[in-house]
Phi, psi and omega in degrees: 000143177253138175285125178267139176296138181239144175292140178282105184294338181274356179281124181298154181287342178214158177280167178296321178299318177296320178298315179299319179296320178294317179294320178300318178293311181301318183268357183053042180282144182287335183222160175294328180296320178293321177295319179296320178298315179297316179301311182298313183293315183291316180291328174296316178296319178295324178298335177281350183252330184268145176223173170067207184299326180296320178296314180296313182294323177294316179301326181290331181269349179273153170301154187307312182299321179289320179298323179295321177297320180292312188275350179287347183267143174273126181298142177288158179280335178237139179283139171278153170291171177303314179293322176298322176301313181295316180295319178296316178299316180299315181295316182290326182272347181072035179235172178286158175302328179295318178293318179297321179294320178298312180300316180301313180298318181295315182288314184288339173296320178287319177301319179301318179295325182284329186283322188083163187294324183291310179294320179300318179298320179293318179297312181294330177293334180275335185261161175304155186310320189284004176286336182305318180296325178295330178270007179075023182252157176297141179273104180259140178278140175279143179298140178285141177294141181289138179285137182272000000 
């Protein structure tokens, strides 16, 4: 048997610099430093919400610097709603909710591209329903359980 070269599945699809450029473009930020600040704050906030395999799998597709921001946080015991996520981010970053929502949209748009549809569906399945909009996805209602 011959060893075949294999792609390193743990290698992120983009570098941190490339991620910053994408976030800078999405958010129309004037500098890379402002984009880096948004990435760090949003991924830290997301790290407080995600647990389990979804957290690990997301960290694997992110550039190392971004993965460290995500995984450095201890997950909260209760999930915030999407709006609660934005308000918490605003309070921690010392910005208005509008700025926090803008930062969230810019960063999570890039995260969405990195995750792919299967991982994104798993992440959204773990979070409250209203997170889909934060990731730039259509807000679909989950079916109500049938009454017995």
